[in-house]
Coordinates of C-alpha atoms and ligand atoms in Angstrom, one line a residue:
Chain A
M789 CA -32.5 -6.1 -16.5
S790 CA -29.2 -7.3 -15.2
V791 CA -27.5 -4.1 -16.3
L792 CA -30.0 -2.0 -14.3
R793 CA -29.4 -4.2 -11.2
V794 CA -25.6 -3.7 -11.4
L795 CA -26.0 0.0 -11.7
T796 CA -28.5 0.3 -8.9
V797 CA -26.7 -2.0 -6.4
G798 CA -23.4 -0.4 -7.3
T799 CA -24.8 3.2 -6.9
L800 CA -26.3 2.3 -3.5
M801 CA -23.1 0.7 -2.2
H802 CA -21.0 3.6 -3.3
I803 CA -23.4 6.1 -1.7
K804 CA -23.0 4.2 1.5
Q805 CA -19.2 4.0 1.3
I806 CA -18.9 7.7 0.4
S807 CA -21.4 9.1 2.9
R808 CA -19.9 7.3 5.8
S809 CA -16.5 9.0 5.4
P810 CA -15.9 11.4 8.3
F811 CA -14.1 13.8 5.9
E812 CA -17.1 13.7 3.6
I813 CA -19.5 14.3 6.4
A814 CA -17.6 17.3 7.6
I815 CA -17.5 18.8 4.1
T816 CA -21.2 18.3 3.5
L817 CA -22.0 20.0 6.8
I818 CA -19.8 23.0 6.3
V819 CA -19.8 23.7 2.6
P820 CA -23.5 24.4 2.1
I821 CA -23.4 27.1 4.8
V822 CA -20.5 28.7 3.2
Q823 CA -22.2 28.6 -0.2
A824 CA -25.5 30.0 1.1
T825 CA -23.6 32.8 2.7
L826 CA -21.5 33.5 -0.3
A827 CA -24.6 33.6 -2.5
V828 CA -26.5 35.9 -0.2
Y829 CA -23.7 38.4 0.3
L830 CA -22.7 38.6 -3.4
F831 CA -26.2 39.4 -4.4
R832 CA -27.2 41.5 -1.4
A833 CA -24.3 43.7 -2.2
G834 CA -25.6 44.1 -5.6
G835 CA -29.0 45.1 -4.2
E836 CA -30.7 42.2 -6.1
Q837 CA -32.9 40.9 -3.3
H838 CA -35.2 39.1 -5.6
R839 CA -32.4 36.9 -7.0
L840 CA -31.4 35.5 -3.7
L841 CA -33.1 32.1 -4.3
E842 CA -31.6 31.9 -7.8
A843 CA -28.1 32.5 -6.3
A844 CA -28.7 29.9 -3.6
V845 CA -29.7 27.4 -6.3
G846 CA -26.6 28.3 -8.3
A847 CA -24.4 27.8 -5.3
G848 CA -26.1 24.4 -4.8
V849 CA -25.2 23.3 -8.3
M850 CA -21.6 24.3 -7.6
G851 CA -21.8 21.9 -4.7
I852 CA -23.0 19.0 -7.0
W853 CA -20.2 19.8 -9.4
S854 CA -17.6 19.8 -6.8
S855 CA -18.9 16.5 -5.4
V856 CA -18.8 14.9 -8.9
L857 CA -15.4 16.3 -9.8
F858 CA -13.7 15.3 -6.6
G859 CA -15.9 12.2 -6.4
S860 CA -14.9 10.9 -9.8
G861 CA -11.2 11.7 -9.4
G862 CA -11.2 11.0 -5.7
A863 CA -13.2 7.8 -5.9
I864 CA -10.8 6.3 -8.5
Q865 CA -7.8 7.4 -6.4
S866 CA -9.2 6.3 -3.1
Q867 CA -10.2 2.9 -4.6
R868 CA -6.6 2.6 -5.8
W869 CA -5.6 3.2 -2.1
L870 CA -8.2 0.8 -0.8
G871 CA -7.0 -1.8 -3.3
T872 CA -10.5 -2.1 -4.7
L873 CA -9.9 -0.6 -8.1
E874 CA -8.2 -3.9 -9.3
M875 CA -11.0 -5.9 -7.8
I876 CA -13.8 -4.1 -9.5
M877 CA -12.0 -3.7 -12.8
L878 CA -11.5 -7.5 -12.7
A879 CA -15.2 -8.1 -12.9
P880 CA -16.4 -9.7 -16.1
R881 CA -18.3 -6.5 -17.0
R882 CA -17.9 -3.7 -19.3
P883 CA -15.9 -1.0 -17.5
V884 CA -18.7 1.6 -17.9
L885 CA -21.0 -0.6 -15.7
V886 CA -18.4 -0.6 -13.0
I887 CA -17.5 3.1 -13.0
L888 CA -20.8 4.8 -13.8
P889 CA -22.4 3.8 -10.4
I890 CA -19.5 5.5 -8.7
T891 CA -19.9 8.8 -10.5
I892 CA -23.7 8.7 -10.2
A893 CA -23.3 8.1 -6.5
T894 CA -21.1 11.2 -6.2
G895 CA -23.8 13.2 -8.1
L896 CA -26.4 12.0 -5.7
T897 CA -24.4 12.8 -2.6
G898 CA -23.9 16.2 -4.2
I899 CA -27.6 16.8 -4.5
Y900 CA -27.6 16.9 -0.7
A901 CA -25.4 20.0 -1.1
L902 CA -28.1 21.7 -3.2
L903 CA -30.8 20.9 -0.7
A904 CA -28.7 21.9 2.3
T905 CA -27.8 25.2 0.7
L906 CA -31.4 26.0 0.2
V907 CA -32.3 25.0 3.7
W908 CA -29.5 27.1 5.2
G909 CA -30.5 30.0 3.0
R910 CA -34.0 29.7 4.3
F911 CA -33.0 29.6 8.0
L912 CA -30.0 31.8 8.2
Y913 CA -31.0 34.4 5.6
G914 CA -34.7 34.1 5.2
I915 CA -34.6 33.3 1.5
R916 CA -38.2 32.5 0.5
L917 CA -38.3 29.2 -1.3
D918 CA -41.0 30.1 -3.9
F919 CA -40.1 28.3 -7.1
A920 CA -41.7 29.3 -10.3
H921 CA -42.1 25.7 -11.4
P922 CA -41.6 23.4 -8.4
L923 CA -42.3 20.2 -10.3
A924 CA -39.9 21.2 -13.1
F925 CA -37.3 22.0 -10.5
V926 CA -37.4 18.5 -9.1
V927 CA -37.1 17.0 -12.6
A928 CA -34.3 19.4 -13.5
A929 CA -32.5 18.5 -10.3
V930 CA -32.7 14.8 -11.0
V931 CA -31.5 15.3 -14.6
C932 CA -28.8 17.5 -13.4
V933 CA -27.5 14.8 -11.1
L934 CA -27.6 12.1 -13.8
A935 CA -26.0 14.5 -16.3
L936 CA -23.1 15.3 -13.9
G937 CA -22.7 11.7 -13.1
M938 CA -22.3 10.9 -16.8
F939 CA -19.9 13.8 -17.3
G940 CA -18.0 12.5 -14.3
L941 CA -17.7 9.2 -16.1
L942 CA -15.8 10.9 -18.9
L943 CA -13.6 12.5 -16.3
A944 CA -13.1 9.2 -14.5
A945 CA -11.8 7.7 -17.7
T946 CA -8.9 10.0 -17.6
F947 CA -8.5 9.5 -13.9
V948 CA -8.1 5.7 -14.2
L949 CA -4.9 6.4 -16.2
M950 CA -3.4 9.1 -14.2
R951 CA -1.7 8.2 -10.9
N952 CA -2.2 11.7 -9.6
A953 CA -5.7 12.3 -10.6
N954 CA -6.3 14.8 -7.7
A955 CA -4.1 17.4 -9.3
L956 CA -6.3 17.6 -12.4
A957 CA -9.5 17.7 -10.3
N958 CA -8.1 20.7 -8.4
T959 CA -7.6 22.7 -11.5
L960 CA -11.1 22.0 -12.9
E961 CA -13.2 23.1 -10.0
Y962 CA -13.4 26.9 -10.3
P963 CA -13.2 27.3 -14.1
V964 CA -16.3 25.1 -14.5
W965 CA -18.2 26.9 -11.8
L966 CA -17.5 30.2 -13.5
V967 CA -17.8 29.2 -17.2
S968 CA -21.1 27.4 -16.8
G969 CA -22.7 30.3 -15.0
M970 CA -23.4 28.7 -11.8
L971 CA -22.8 31.8 -9.8
V972 CA -22.5 34.8 -12.2
P973 CA -24.6 35.0 -15.4
I974 CA -22.8 33.8 -18.5
T975 CA -23.5 37.1 -20.1
V976 CA -20.9 38.9 -17.9
L977 CA -18.1 36.5 -19.0
P978 CA -15.7 37.1 -21.9
S979 CA -17.2 35.9 -25.1
W980 CA -14.6 33.2 -25.8
T981 CA -16.0 31.2 -22.9
G982 CA -19.3 31.0 -24.7
P983 CA -18.6 27.9 -26.8
I984 CA -17.0 26.1 -23.9
A985 CA -20.1 26.8 -21.8
A986 CA -22.4 25.6 -24.5
I987 CA -20.9 22.1 -24.5
L988 CA -20.7 21.7 -20.8
P989 CA -23.7 19.8 -19.4
T990 CA -23.2 21.8 -16.2
T991 CA -24.2 25.0 -18.0
W992 CA -27.5 23.6 -19.2
G993 CA -28.2 21.9 -15.9
A994 CA -27.6 25.1 -14.0
R995 CA -29.7 27.0 -16.5
A996 CA -32.6 24.6 -16.2
L997 CA -32.6 24.9 -12.5
R998 CA -32.4 28.7 -12.7
E999 CA -35.4 28.7 -15.1
A1000 CA -37.4 26.5 -12.8
T1001 CA -36.6 28.8 -10.0
S1002 CA -37.3 32.2 -11.5
G1003 CA -39.5 31.3 -14.4
G1004 CA -38.5 30.5 -18.0
P1005 CA -38.7 27.6 -20.5
V1006 CA -37.2 24.9 -18.4
W1007 CA -37.7 21.9 -20.7
P1008 CA -35.5 22.9 -23.6
S1009 CA -32.6 23.3 -21.2
V1010 CA -33.4 20.0 -19.6
A1011 CA -33.4 18.3 -23.0
V1012 CA -30.1 19.8 -24.1
C1013 CA -28.6 18.9 -20.7
L1014 CA -29.8 15.3 -21.1
G1015 CA -28.6 15.1 -24.7
I1016 CA -25.1 16.3 -23.9
S1017 CA -24.8 14.0 -21.0
L1018 CA -25.9 10.9 -23.0
L1019 CA -23.1 11.9 -25.4
C1020 CA -20.8 12.0 -22.4
L1021 CA -22.0 8.6 -21.4
A1022 CA -21.3 7.1 -24.9
L1023 CA -17.9 8.8 -25.1
G1024 CA -17.1 7.9 -21.5
G1025 CA -18.0 4.3 -22.1
L1026 CA -15.7 4.1 -25.2
A1027 CA -12.9 5.9 -23.5
L1028 CA -13.1 3.6 -20.4
T1029 CA -12.8 0.5 -22.5
Y1030 CA -9.7 2.0 -24.2
V1031 CA -8.4 3.3 -20.9
E1032 CA -8.8 0.0 -19.1
R1033 CA -6.6 -1.6 -21.6
R1034 CA -4.0 1.1 -21.4
A1035 CA -4.1 0.9 -17.6
R1036 CA -3.3 -2.8 -17.8
A1037 CA -0.4 -2.2 -20.1
A1038 CA 0.9 0.7 -18.0
A1039 CA 0.2 -1.0 -14.6
T1040 CA -1.7 2.0 -13.1
L1041 CA -4.6 0.1 -11.6
A1042 CA -2.6 -0.7 -8.5
L1043 CA -0.6 1.7 -6.3
A1044 CA 3.0 0.9 -6.4
Chain B
M469 CA -13.9 -27.8 -22.1
G470 CA -11.3 -27.6 -24.9
S471 CA -8.0 -27.4 -23.0
D472 CA -6.6 -30.0 -20.7
Y473 CA -4.8 -27.4 -18.7
A474 CA -6.4 -24.8 -16.4
I475 CA -3.4 -22.5 -16.8
E476 CA -0.8 -22.4 -19.6
A477 CA 2.0 -19.8 -19.5
E478 CA 4.4 -19.5 -22.4
D479 CA 7.5 -17.5 -22.2
L480 CA 5.7 -14.7 -20.3
R481 CA 7.7 -11.5 -19.9
R482 CA 6.7 -8.2 -18.2
T483 CA 8.7 -5.0 -18.0
Y484 CA 7.6 -2.1 -15.8
K485 CA 8.4 1.3 -17.2
A486 CA 8.4 4.2 -14.8
R487 CA 9.4 7.8 -15.0
T488 CA 10.9 9.2 -11.9
G489 CA 11.9 12.8 -11.2
W490 CA 10.0 15.8 -12.5
L491 CA 12.4 18.4 -13.7
K492 CA 14.8 15.9 -15.2
P493 CA 12.7 12.8 -15.9
K494 CA 14.6 9.6 -15.8
R495 CA 13.2 6.5 -17.3
T496 CA 13.7 3.3 -15.4
E497 CA 12.8 -0.2 -16.5
V498 CA 12.3 -3.2 -14.3
E499 CA 12.2 -6.6 -15.9
A500 CA 10.0 -8.2 -13.3
V501 CA 9.2 -11.4 -15.2
R502 CA 11.7 -12.8 -17.6
G503 CA 10.4 -15.7 -19.6
V504 CA 8.2 -17.8 -17.4
T505 CA 6.7 -21.1 -18.8
F506 CA 4.6 -23.6 -17.0
T507 CA 1.3 -25.4 -17.1
V508 CA -1.2 -26.2 -14.3
G509 CA -3.6 -29.1 -14.7
R510 CA -7.3 -28.9 -13.8
G511 CA -7.9 -29.3 -10.1
E512 CA -4.2 -29.0 -9.3
L513 CA -2.9 -27.0 -6.4
F514 CA 0.2 -25.2 -7.8
G515 CA 2.6 -23.1 -5.8
L516 CA 4.8 -20.2 -6.9
L517 CA 7.4 -19.9 -4.3
G518 CA 10.0 -17.3 -4.2
P519 CA 11.6 -14.4 -2.2
N520 CA 10.2 -10.9 -2.2
G521 CA 10.6 -9.2 -5.5
A522 CA 10.9 -12.5 -7.4
G523 CA 8.0 -11.6 -9.7
K524 CA 5.3 -13.8 -8.1
T525 CA 2.6 -11.0 -8.0
T526 CA 3.5 -9.9 -11.5
T527 CA 3.1 -13.4 -12.8
I528 CA -0.3 -13.8 -11.1
K529 CA -1.4 -10.5 -12.5
L530 CA -0.4 -11.5 -16.0
L531 CA -2.5 -14.6 -15.7
N532 CA -5.5 -13.0 -14.1
T533 CA -5.7 -10.2 -16.8
L534 CA -4.7 -7.3 -14.5
L535 CA -1.6 -6.8 -16.5
I536 CA -0.9 -7.2 -20.2
P537 CA 2.3 -9.2 -20.9
T538 CA 5.1 -7.4 -22.6
S539 CA 5.6 -10.6 -24.6
G540 CA 4.6 -14.2 -24.4
T541 CA 1.1 -15.7 -24.1
A542 CA -1.0 -17.2 -21.4
R543 CA -4.3 -19.1 -21.4
V544 CA -6.7 -19.8 -18.6
C545 CA -9.2 -22.6 -19.2
G546 CA -8.1 -22.4 -22.8
H547 CA -8.9 -18.7 -23.2
D548 CA -6.2 -16.2 -24.1
V549 CA -5.7 -13.7 -21.2
E550 CA -5.1 -10.8 -23.6
K551 CA -7.8 -11.5 -26.2
D552 CA -10.6 -13.3 -24.4
T553 CA -10.3 -11.2 -21.2
R554 CA -13.9 -11.4 -20.2
E555 CA -14.1 -15.2 -20.7
V556 CA -11.1 -15.5 -18.5
R557 CA -12.5 -13.2 -15.8
R558 CA -15.7 -15.2 -15.6
R559 CA -13.8 -18.2 -14.6
I560 CA -11.3 -16.9 -12.1
G561 CA -11.2 -15.6 -8.6
Y562 CA -8.4 -13.4 -7.2
V563 CA -7.4 -13.0 -3.6
F564 CA -4.4 -11.2 -2.3
G565 CA -2.9 -11.0 1.1
G566 CA -2.9 -8.0 3.4
D567 CA -5.9 -6.0 4.5
R568 CA -6.6 -4.0 1.4
G569 CA -9.1 -4.6 -1.4
L570 CA -12.4 -4.3 0.6
Y571 CA -14.8 -1.4 1.3
D572 CA -14.0 -0.6 4.9
R573 CA -17.1 1.5 5.6
L574 CA -19.5 -1.2 4.3
S575 CA -20.5 -4.3 6.2
A576 CA -19.1 -7.7 5.1
L577 CA -22.6 -8.5 3.8
D578 CA -22.7 -5.3 1.6
N579 CA -19.2 -6.0 0.3
L580 CA -20.3 -9.5 -0.7
R581 CA -23.6 -8.3 -2.2
Y582 CA -21.8 -5.7 -4.3
F583 CA -19.2 -8.1 -5.6
A584 CA -21.8 -10.8 -6.2
E585 CA -23.7 -8.4 -8.5
L586 CA -20.5 -7.2 -10.2
Y587 CA -19.3 -10.8 -10.8
G588 CA -22.6 -11.8 -12.2
V589 CA -24.0 -14.2 -9.6
A590 CA -27.7 -14.7 -10.5
P591 CA -29.9 -12.7 -8.2
R592 CA -31.9 -15.7 -7.0
D593 CA -28.7 -17.5 -6.0
Q594 CA -27.0 -14.6 -4.3
K595 CA -28.5 -15.0 -0.8
R596 CA -27.8 -18.7 -0.6
R597 CA -24.3 -18.3 -2.0
I598 CA -23.4 -15.5 0.3
A599 CA -24.7 -17.4 3.4
E600 CA -22.8 -20.5 2.3
L601 CA -19.5 -18.6 1.9
L602 CA -19.9 -16.7 5.2
D603 CA -20.3 -20.1 6.8
L604 CA -17.3 -21.5 5.0
V605 CA -14.9 -18.8 6.1
G606 CA -16.4 -18.6 9.6
L607 CA -17.8 -15.1 9.4
A608 CA -21.5 -16.1 9.8
G609 CA -23.0 -13.9 12.6
R610 CA -20.5 -11.1 12.0
E611 CA -21.6 -10.2 8.5
G612 CA -23.5 -7.1 9.6
E613 CA -20.4 -5.4 11.1
R614 CA -18.4 -2.8 9.1
V615 CA -15.2 -4.2 7.7
E616 CA -13.2 -1.3 9.3
G617 CA -13.7 -3.1 12.7
Y618 CA -12.4 -6.4 11.4
S619 CA -9.2 -8.0 12.4
R620 CA -6.6 -8.9 9.8
G621 CA -7.6 -12.5 9.8
M622 CA -11.3 -11.7 9.4
R623 CA -10.5 -9.4 6.4
Q624 CA -8.5 -12.1 4.8
R625 CA -11.3 -14.6 5.2
L626 CA -13.8 -12.1 3.8
H627 CA -11.4 -11.6 0.9
I628 CA -11.5 -15.4 0.2
A629 CA -15.3 -15.4 0.4
R630 CA -15.4 -12.6 -2.1
G631 CA -13.1 -14.4 -4.4
L632 CA -15.3 -17.5 -4.4
L633 CA -18.7 -15.8 -4.9
H634 CA -19.0 -16.8 -8.6
S635 CA -17.6 -20.3 -8.0
P636 CA -14.5 -19.8 -10.1
D637 CA -12.8 -22.7 -11.8
V638 CA -9.4 -21.2 -11.1
L639 CA -8.4 -19.4 -7.9
F640 CA -5.4 -17.1 -7.7
L641 CA -4.1 -16.6 -4.2
D642 CA -1.3 -14.1 -3.8
E643 CA 0.4 -14.6 -0.4
P644 CA -2.9 -15.2 1.4
S645 CA -1.3 -15.9 4.8
I646 CA 0.7 -12.7 5.0
G647 CA 0.3 -11.0 8.3
V648 CA -2.2 -13.6 9.5
D649 CA -1.7 -15.3 12.9
P650 CA -0.6 -18.9 13.0
V651 CA -3.9 -20.3 14.0
A652 CA -5.8 -18.4 11.3
A653 CA -3.1 -19.3 8.8
R654 CA -3.7 -23.0 9.5
E655 CA -7.5 -22.5 9.1
L656 CA -6.7 -20.8 5.8
R657 CA -4.6 -23.7 4.6
R658 CA -7.4 -26.1 5.4
T659 CA -9.8 -24.0 3.4
V660 CA -7.5 -23.9 0.4
A661 CA -6.9 -27.6 0.6
D662 CA -10.6 -28.3 0.7
L663 CA -11.2 -26.1 -2.3
A664 CA -8.6 -28.0 -4.3
A665 CA -10.1 -31.3 -3.1
T666 CA -13.4 -30.3 -4.6
G667 CA -12.0 -29.6 -8.0
T668 CA -11.0 -25.9 -8.0
T669 CA -7.6 -25.2 -9.6
V670 CA -5.5 -23.1 -7.2
L671 CA -2.4 -21.1 -8.0
L672 CA -0.9 -20.0 -4.8
T673 CA 2.1 -17.7 -4.3
T674 CA 4.0 -17.7 -1.0
H675 CA 7.4 -17.1 0.4
Y676 CA 6.8 -19.6 3.2
M677 CA 8.4 -22.9 2.3
A678 CA 6.4 -24.9 4.8
E679 CA 3.1 -23.6 3.4
A680 CA 4.0 -24.6 -0.1
D681 CA 5.3 -27.9 1.1
E682 CA 2.1 -28.7 3.0
L683 CA -0.4 -27.6 0.3
C684 CA 1.0 -27.9 -3.2
D685 CA 0.9 -30.7 -5.6
R686 CA 3.7 -29.0 -7.5
I687 CA 5.9 -26.0 -6.8
A688 CA 7.7 -23.7 -9.1
V689 CA 10.5 -21.8 -7.4
I690 CA 10.9 -18.4 -8.9
A691 CA 13.7 -15.9 -8.4
D692 CA 14.8 -13.0 -10.4
G693 CA 11.7 -13.3 -12.6
Q694 CA 12.6 -16.8 -13.8
I695 CA 11.6 -20.2 -12.8
Q696 CA 14.6 -21.9 -11.2
A697 CA 13.1 -25.2 -10.4
L698 CA 9.8 -27.0 -10.9
G699 CA 8.5 -30.2 -9.4
T700 CA 6.7 -31.9 -6.6
P701 CA 7.9 -31.1 -3.1
A702 CA 9.6 -34.5 -3.0
E703 CA 11.4 -33.8 -6.3
L704 CA 12.6 -30.4 -5.0
R705 CA 13.8 -32.0 -1.8
H706 CA 16.2 -34.1 -3.9
R707 CA 17.9 -30.8 -5.0
A708 CA 19.6 -30.8 -1.6
D709 CA 20.6 -34.5 -1.9
G710 CA 24.3 -35.0 -1.3
R711 CA 24.5 -32.0 1.0
R712 CA 24.9 -31.5 4.7
V713 CA 23.9 -28.4 6.6
V714 CA 25.7 -26.7 9.5
E715 CA 23.8 -24.1 11.4
V716 CA 25.6 -21.7 13.8
E717 CA 24.0 -19.0 16.0
A718 CA 26.4 -16.1 16.2
Y719 CA 26.5 -12.5 17.5
G720 CA 28.0 -9.8 15.2
V721 CA 29.5 -11.7 12.3
P722 CA 31.4 -9.4 10.0
E723 CA 30.8 -9.7 6.2
S724 CA 34.4 -10.7 5.7
A725 CA 34.0 -13.8 7.9
V726 CA 31.0 -14.9 5.8
E727 CA 33.1 -14.4 2.7
S728 CA 35.8 -16.6 4.0
L729 CA 33.4 -19.3 5.0
R730 CA 32.3 -19.4 1.3
G731 CA 35.8 -20.1 0.3
L732 CA 36.3 -23.2 2.5
P733 CA 36.7 -26.5 0.7
G734 CA 33.5 -28.5 0.4
V735 CA 31.2 -25.5 1.1
R736 CA 28.5 -24.9 -1.5
E737 CA 26.4 -22.1 -0.1
T738 CA 26.2 -19.8 2.9
A739 CA 23.3 -17.7 4.1
V740 CA 22.9 -15.3 7.0
E741 CA 19.6 -14.5 8.6
A742 CA 19.1 -11.9 11.3
R743 CA 17.0 -13.1 14.2
G744 CA 16.8 -10.3 16.6
A745 CA 20.2 -9.8 18.3
L746 CA 21.6 -13.0 16.9
Q747 CA 22.4 -14.1 13.4
L748 CA 21.7 -17.6 12.0
L749 CA 24.5 -18.8 9.7
T750 CA 23.6 -21.6 7.4
V751 CA 26.4 -23.4 5.7
H752 CA 25.6 -26.0 3.0
S753 CA 28.4 -28.4 2.2
D754 CA 29.0 -31.6 0.3
A755 CA 27.7 -34.5 2.4
H756 CA 30.9 -36.3 2.6
V757 CA 32.9 -33.3 3.8
D758 CA 32.7 -32.4 7.5
V759 CA 33.1 -28.6 7.5
Q760 CA 31.9 -28.0 11.0
G761 CA 35.5 -27.8 12.4
D762 CA 36.7 -25.5 9.6
V763 CA 33.6 -23.2 10.1
L764 CA 34.2 -22.9 13.8
R765 CA 37.9 -22.1 13.2
E766 CA 37.0 -19.3 10.8
L767 CA 34.6 -17.9 13.4
A768 CA 37.1 -17.9 16.2
G769 CA 36.8 -14.8 18.4
I770 CA 33.1 -14.3 17.5
R771 CA 30.5 -15.0 20.2
L772 CA 28.6 -18.1 19.2
G773 CA 25.4 -19.8 20.4
R774 CA 24.1 -23.2 19.4
V775 CA 25.9 -25.1 16.7
N776 CA 24.1 -27.9 14.9
S777 CA 24.9 -30.2 11.9
R778 CA 21.9 -31.9 10.2
E779 CA 20.4 -33.5 7.1
P780 CA 18.9 -31.0 4.6
T781 CA 15.2 -30.2 4.6
L782 CA 13.0 -28.9 1.8
E783 CA 13.7 -25.4 3.1
D784 CA 17.4 -26.0 2.5
A785 CA 16.6 -27.2 -1.0
Y786 CA 14.8 -23.9 -1.5
V787 CA 17.7 -21.9 -0.2
A788 CA 20.0 -23.8 -2.5
I789 CA 17.8 -23.2 -5.5
V790 CA 17.3 -19.5 -4.8
S791 CA 20.9 -18.7 -3.9
A792 CA 22.1 -20.4 -7.1
A793 CA 19.9 -18.0 -9.1
Ligands
ADP1244 N1 4.1 -1.2 -10.7 C1 5.4 -1.4 -10.6 N2 6.3 -0.6 -11.2 C2 7.6 -0.8 -11.2 N3 8.2 -1.9 -10.7 C3 7.4 -2.8 -10.1 C4 6.0 -2.7 -10.1 N4 5.4 -3.7 -9.5 C5 6.5 -4.5 -9.1 N5 7.6 -4.0 -9.5 C6 9.0 -4.6 -9.4 O1 9.0 -5.8 -10.1 C7 9.7 -6.8 -9.4 C8 8.8 -8.0 -9.0 O2 7.8 -7.6 -8.2 P1 6.6 -8.6 -7.7 O3 6.0 -9.3 -8.9 O4 5.7 -7.8 -6.9 O5 7.4 -9.6 -6.8 P2 6.9 -10.6 -5.6 O6 5.4 -10.6 -5.7 O7 7.5 -11.9 -5.9 O8 7.4 -10.0 -4.4 C9 10.2 -6.1 -8.1 O9 11.5 -5.7 -8.4 C10 9.3 -4.9 -8.0 O10 10.0 -3.9 -7.4
MG1245 MG1 4.0 -10.2 -4.2

């Protein structure tokens, strides 16, 4: 009960803190338009009119991923700047209860990118929003956000230790977009990326959303996505406990 | 419970290791705290006084579990800071000076709600507790505003409210009055004194002598990562017994002149403090030697302002202790 409350209140507060940043607002206004445009032109060039919606969804998932990636790294870093990292880590709680709300919050603000990409796709390019399984799409979207939030937790664990977490975040954005098939189908990628894709929750989340959009067995993908992310949660929780101790030994919770 | 002391520090040491440079990494080590031992009784208001870089913040962070000691041990309310981290955290509050440590884009109320939840204040008590604290720090009525619009003093007061949410037994205050205007600083001192009067143990760091003198039951003077003197303000004042102080306002004193002052018979310490255009020279001497004449002779040719010879104050005792370090 108390655990659920901490997570909920924490997530709400972090959504407020994140969504009021002028930088964040600018990003969330511009990026979805760019993504919708990108999706449309890539696929229009290929003459695949019927896959426009699928492309827009893929682009939206990229938005969630970017939000989680920069959110998890950025949130830790910006809390270090704000001086709040020490204050929250000092709480008599398991570190996972402190950090998970932050990464879930970044996932939730990211879902706005998905919705906005779809809306811009509709208005600018006339993409018809006819989903094969509308209900499954909603469920898949929610699972996708939670999954990315838990994956973000695992990332955040490494970010707590690293003073320049941003650098790592920068290098992870595009590879994960590509490898997990958010924009181009996995089948066109070199085969060595297959195993990497298979363990990334982003792959299964993107796939579930695609299946809900164009038809396909949504639920198995949702289940795998959820399974992998619960594993991330468990690993992330353990890692954080270890990392918190390391950070206290190495003095990386504060700036200077 | 268990221990008679709220805080026990035993030979605490902390070294910072840092790597600087990228192509040719150089390892640097800073020994910030070098063997600090002291105890603080329950309900005591204890001051750690020392110049910048003395190791005050590091000592506080070793005690409040933010840093792990390189060696030595510490207990808070009988719990080891390294092994029973969560038990320690349940019982302590931490407030640091400056305007960081709060969520700027949230209101004061949201900040407090969030931390109340994190620090495990029971849901049914949260509303009452938050209202109580807003009242205590004089922010009632302003709690709906975002913190980014707050003044430095208001942030500092919010910080204190946040640190007290879970009614900690021990409160760590790291230079709480830094950058706060004099009126707000006085309010702050009253709040701290009230807290101590109602049974909260307070460990306060400051580099303002007067603040430590006014508030603290006992003071540890720390410099160079080591405790140089420990006692009540009255006891510390005795450190300057048998001394006399000459103060000279001067304009453009060369380092060589200060050196030669130090060599005068009867002189124990000299200090130079820049005050805008002028410099304030403080010369400590044995009480029975009148050095004023000698001092003025050494400073011949330098433009001087007010000259004054007086009995030592607690501040002078502090200067004596720190410069002997
Ligand atoms: N994270 C850090 N890494 C390296 N050196 C540090 C760090 N924090 C403090 N120091 C150094 O340790 C010494 C003591 O610092 P500190 O405890 O902050 O002193 P104070 O609070 O008394 O001003 C200083 O020399 C400071 O430069
Ligand atoms: Mg300090």
